[in-house]
Short mmCIF file of C-alpha atoms in Angstrom, two decimals:
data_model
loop_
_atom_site.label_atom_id
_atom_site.label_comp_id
_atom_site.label_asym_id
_atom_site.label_seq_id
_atom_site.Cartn_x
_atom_site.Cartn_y
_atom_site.Cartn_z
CA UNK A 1 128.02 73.15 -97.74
CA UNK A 2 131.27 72.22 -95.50
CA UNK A 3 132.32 75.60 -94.17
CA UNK A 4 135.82 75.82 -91.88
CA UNK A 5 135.49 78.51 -89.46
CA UNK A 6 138.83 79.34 -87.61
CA UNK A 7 138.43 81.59 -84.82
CA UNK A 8 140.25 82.21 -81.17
CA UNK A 9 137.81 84.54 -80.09
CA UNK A 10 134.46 81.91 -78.31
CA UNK A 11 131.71 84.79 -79.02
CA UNK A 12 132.79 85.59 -82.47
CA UNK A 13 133.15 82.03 -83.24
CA UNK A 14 129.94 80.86 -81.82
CA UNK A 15 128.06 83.80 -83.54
CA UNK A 16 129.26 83.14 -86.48
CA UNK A 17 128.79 79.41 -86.48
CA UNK A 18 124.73 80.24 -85.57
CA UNK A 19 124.68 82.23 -88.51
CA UNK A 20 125.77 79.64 -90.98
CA UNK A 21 124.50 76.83 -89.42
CA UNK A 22 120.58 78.46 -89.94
CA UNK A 23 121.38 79.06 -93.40
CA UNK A 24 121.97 75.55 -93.31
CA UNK A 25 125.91 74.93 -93.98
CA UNK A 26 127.77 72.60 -92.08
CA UNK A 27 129.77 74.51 -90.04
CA UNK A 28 133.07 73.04 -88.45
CA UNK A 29 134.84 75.26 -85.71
CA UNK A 30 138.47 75.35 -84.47
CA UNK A 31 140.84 77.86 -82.51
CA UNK A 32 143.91 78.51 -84.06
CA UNK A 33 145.59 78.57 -86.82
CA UNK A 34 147.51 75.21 -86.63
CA UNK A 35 144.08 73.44 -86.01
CA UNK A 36 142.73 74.70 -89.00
CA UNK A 37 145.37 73.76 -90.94
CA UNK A 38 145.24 70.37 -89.74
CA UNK A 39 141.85 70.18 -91.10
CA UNK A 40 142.36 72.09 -94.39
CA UNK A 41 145.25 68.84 -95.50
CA UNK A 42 142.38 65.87 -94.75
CA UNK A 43 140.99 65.21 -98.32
CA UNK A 44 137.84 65.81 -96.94
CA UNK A 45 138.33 69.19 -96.12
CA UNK A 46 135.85 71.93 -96.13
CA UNK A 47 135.66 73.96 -99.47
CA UNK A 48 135.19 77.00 -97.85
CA UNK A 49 137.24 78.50 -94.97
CA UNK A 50 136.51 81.76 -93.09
CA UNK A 51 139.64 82.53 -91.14
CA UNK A 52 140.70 85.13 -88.51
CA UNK A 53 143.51 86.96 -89.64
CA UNK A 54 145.31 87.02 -86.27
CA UNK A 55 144.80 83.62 -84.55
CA UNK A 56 147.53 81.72 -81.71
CA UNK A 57 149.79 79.44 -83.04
CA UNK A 58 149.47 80.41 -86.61
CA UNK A 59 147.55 83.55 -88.05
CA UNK A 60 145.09 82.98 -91.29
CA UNK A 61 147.51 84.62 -93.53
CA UNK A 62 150.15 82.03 -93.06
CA UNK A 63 147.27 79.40 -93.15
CA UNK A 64 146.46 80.73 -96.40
CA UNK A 65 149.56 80.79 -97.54
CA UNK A 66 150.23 77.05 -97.09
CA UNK A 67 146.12 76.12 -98.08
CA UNK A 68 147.85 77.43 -101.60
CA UNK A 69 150.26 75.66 -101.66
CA UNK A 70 148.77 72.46 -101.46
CA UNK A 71 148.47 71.04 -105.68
CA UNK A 72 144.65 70.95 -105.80
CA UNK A 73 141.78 71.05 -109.16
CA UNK A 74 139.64 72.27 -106.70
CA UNK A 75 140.77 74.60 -104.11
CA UNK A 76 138.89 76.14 -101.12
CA UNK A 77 137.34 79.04 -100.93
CA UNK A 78 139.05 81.43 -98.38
CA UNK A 79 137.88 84.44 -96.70
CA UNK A 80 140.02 86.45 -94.48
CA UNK A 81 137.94 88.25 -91.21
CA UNK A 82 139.83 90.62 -89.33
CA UNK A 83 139.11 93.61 -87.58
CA UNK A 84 141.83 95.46 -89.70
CA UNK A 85 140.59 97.57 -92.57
CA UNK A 86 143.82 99.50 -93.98
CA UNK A 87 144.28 99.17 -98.02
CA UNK A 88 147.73 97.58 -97.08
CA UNK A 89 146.18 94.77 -94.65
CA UNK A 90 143.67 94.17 -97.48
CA UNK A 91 146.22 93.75 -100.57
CA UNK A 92 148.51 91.75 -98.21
CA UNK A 93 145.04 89.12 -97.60
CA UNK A 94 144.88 88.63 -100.75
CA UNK A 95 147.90 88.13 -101.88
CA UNK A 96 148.56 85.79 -99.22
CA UNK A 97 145.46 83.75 -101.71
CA UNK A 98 142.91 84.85 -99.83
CA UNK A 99 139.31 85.15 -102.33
CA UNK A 100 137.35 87.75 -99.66
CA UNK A 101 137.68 89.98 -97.04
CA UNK A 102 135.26 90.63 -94.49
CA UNK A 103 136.25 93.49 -91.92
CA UNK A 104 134.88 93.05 -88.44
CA UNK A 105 132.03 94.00 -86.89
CA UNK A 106 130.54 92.65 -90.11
CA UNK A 107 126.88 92.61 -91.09
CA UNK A 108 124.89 88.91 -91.31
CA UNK A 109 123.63 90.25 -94.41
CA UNK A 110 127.51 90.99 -95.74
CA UNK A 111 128.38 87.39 -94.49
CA UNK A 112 125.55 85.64 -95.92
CA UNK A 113 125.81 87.37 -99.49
CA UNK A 114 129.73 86.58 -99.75
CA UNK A 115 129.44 83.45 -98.81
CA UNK A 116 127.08 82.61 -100.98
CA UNK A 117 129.12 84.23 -104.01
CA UNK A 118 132.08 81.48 -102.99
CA UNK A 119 129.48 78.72 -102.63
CA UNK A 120 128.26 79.85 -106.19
CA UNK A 121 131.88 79.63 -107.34
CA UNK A 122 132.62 76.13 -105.84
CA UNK A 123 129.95 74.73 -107.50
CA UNK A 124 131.45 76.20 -111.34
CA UNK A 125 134.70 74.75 -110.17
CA UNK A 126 133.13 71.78 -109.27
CA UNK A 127 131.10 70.93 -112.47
CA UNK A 128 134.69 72.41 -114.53
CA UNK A 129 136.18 69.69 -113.22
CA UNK A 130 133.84 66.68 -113.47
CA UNK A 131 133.94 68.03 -117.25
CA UNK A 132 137.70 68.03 -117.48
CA UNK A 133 137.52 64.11 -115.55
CA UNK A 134 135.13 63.23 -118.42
CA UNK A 135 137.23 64.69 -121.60
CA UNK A 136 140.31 63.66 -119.79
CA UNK A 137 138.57 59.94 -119.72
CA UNK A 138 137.56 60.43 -123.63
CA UNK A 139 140.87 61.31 -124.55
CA UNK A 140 142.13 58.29 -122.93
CA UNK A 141 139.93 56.16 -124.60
CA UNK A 142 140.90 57.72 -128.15
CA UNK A 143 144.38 57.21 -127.78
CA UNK A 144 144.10 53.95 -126.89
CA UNK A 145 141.76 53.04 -130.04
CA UNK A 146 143.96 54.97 -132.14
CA UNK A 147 146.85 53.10 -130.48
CA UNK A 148 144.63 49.84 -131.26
CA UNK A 149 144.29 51.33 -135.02
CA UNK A 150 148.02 51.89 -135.32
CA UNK A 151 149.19 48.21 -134.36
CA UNK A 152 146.24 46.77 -136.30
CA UNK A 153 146.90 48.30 -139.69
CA UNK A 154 150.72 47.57 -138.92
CA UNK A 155 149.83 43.92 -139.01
CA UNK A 156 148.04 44.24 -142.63
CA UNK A 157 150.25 43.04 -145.04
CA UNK A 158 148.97 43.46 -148.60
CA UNK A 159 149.95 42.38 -152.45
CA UNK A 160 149.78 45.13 -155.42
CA UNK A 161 151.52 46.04 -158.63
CA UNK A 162 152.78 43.71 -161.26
CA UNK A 163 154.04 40.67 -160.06
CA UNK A 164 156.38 38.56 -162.32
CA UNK A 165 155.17 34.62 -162.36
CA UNK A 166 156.77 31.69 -164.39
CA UNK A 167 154.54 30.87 -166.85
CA UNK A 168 155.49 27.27 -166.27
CA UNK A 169 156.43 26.42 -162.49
CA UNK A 170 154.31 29.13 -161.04
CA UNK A 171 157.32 30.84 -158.89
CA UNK A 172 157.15 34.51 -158.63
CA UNK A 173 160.50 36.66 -158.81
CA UNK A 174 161.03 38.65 -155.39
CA UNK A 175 162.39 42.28 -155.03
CA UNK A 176 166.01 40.75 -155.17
CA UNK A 177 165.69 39.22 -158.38
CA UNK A 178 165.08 35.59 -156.75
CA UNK A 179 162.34 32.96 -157.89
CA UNK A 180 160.54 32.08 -155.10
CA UNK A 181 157.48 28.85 -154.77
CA UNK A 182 154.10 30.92 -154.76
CA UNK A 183 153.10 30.25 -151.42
CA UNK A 184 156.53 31.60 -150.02
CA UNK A 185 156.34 34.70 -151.22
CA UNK A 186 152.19 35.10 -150.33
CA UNK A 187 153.13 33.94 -147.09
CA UNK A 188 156.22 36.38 -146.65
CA UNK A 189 154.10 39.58 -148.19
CA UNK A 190 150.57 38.77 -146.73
CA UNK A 191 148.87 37.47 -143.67
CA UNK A 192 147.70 33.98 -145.59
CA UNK A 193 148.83 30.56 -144.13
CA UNK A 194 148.25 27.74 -146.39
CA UNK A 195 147.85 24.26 -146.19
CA UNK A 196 148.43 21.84 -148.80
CA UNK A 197 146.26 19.60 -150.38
CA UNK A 198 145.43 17.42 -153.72
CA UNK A 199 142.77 18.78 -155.91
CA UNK A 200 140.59 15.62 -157.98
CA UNK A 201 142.54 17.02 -161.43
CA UNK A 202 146.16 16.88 -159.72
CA UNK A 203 144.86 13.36 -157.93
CA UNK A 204 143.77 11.66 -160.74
CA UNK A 205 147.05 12.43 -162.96
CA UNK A 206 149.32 11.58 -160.17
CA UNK A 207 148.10 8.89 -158.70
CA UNK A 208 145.46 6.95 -161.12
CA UNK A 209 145.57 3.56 -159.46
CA UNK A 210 143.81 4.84 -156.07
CA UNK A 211 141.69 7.71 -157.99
CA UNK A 212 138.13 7.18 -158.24
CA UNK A 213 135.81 9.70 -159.53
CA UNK A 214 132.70 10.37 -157.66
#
């Protein structure tokens, strides 16, 4: 895993960096706050940062404070080392959004187990949110076939109830009282196109000079 470590201090920094790196994380190093910043904004920025509370340029609270801020579904992990150990220091971490604390001199053990409790936790957020992608994508797709749905039945156009039909010319009497041909008022209350023809009955009355029967 991508792991930021922000620290001013070269023998703390390079400690810590052999410890991570042999418990094989990828371990990226800076030293100071505005650095670490820098790299926290890149969208390929570690998920978990271990910062030093007090740091030149910009101390890991205020980097943590601005980390939050950024509009993220999956936010880093941050852990807060300082040599301060006072309730107040501790409450003020992690309100600042800090997830851990780990007071200084700390124990490889100590580092090793919280790390791996944020590593456990980045990979649950991770998986949360290739879940929410996926129903996100599903919901998509059903409103668009509802959508689809919608606009087809609008189209549907169909003919029920009692119609009234001239027993003689074949027109049909509309909603307004109006006799309308047959295949105007189809046309006007259904999806059907016609085209006119002749059949052999109508041919053969009309026109029995150029008739012939088959």
């Amino acid at each position: 895993m991508k792991i930021l470590i922000a620290e001013d201090d070269f023998t703390s920094r390079s400690i810590l960096a052999g410890i991570l790196t042999k418990q094989g994380h990828e371990v990226f190093t800076v030293t100071n706050g505005s650095e670490a910043w820098a790299v926290m904004q890149q969208p390929d920025a570690p998920r978990l940062a271990i910062l030093d509370w007090v740091m030149p340029e910009m101390d890991g609270i205020e980097v943590c404070r601005r980390i939050r801020a950024i509009e993220t579904d999956q936010p880093p992990y941050i852990i807060i080392l300082t040599s301060r150990d006072e309730k107040a220091d501790i409450v003020a971490g992690l309100e600042a959004g800090a997830d851990d604390y780990l007071a200084k001199p700390y124990d490889p053990g100590e580092l090793h187990a919280r790390v791996n409790v944020g590593q456990r936790l980045i990979e649950i957020q991770t998986k949360l949110a290739g879940r929410t992608q996926e129903l996100q994508k599903a919901l998509q797709e059903q409103e668009k076939l509802t959508f689809e749905l919608q606009d087809a039945f609008s189209r549907v156009k169909t003919l029920s109830g009692l119609l009234p039909i001239c027993a003689s010319c074949k027109k049909i009497r509309n909603d307004k009282g109006y006799w309308e041909q047959m295949e105007m008022y189809i046309r006007g209350h259904s999806e059907a196109e016609f085209s006119h023809g002749i059949c052999p009955e109508c041919a053969e009355k009309l026109y029995p000079e150029f008739y012939k029967k088959i």
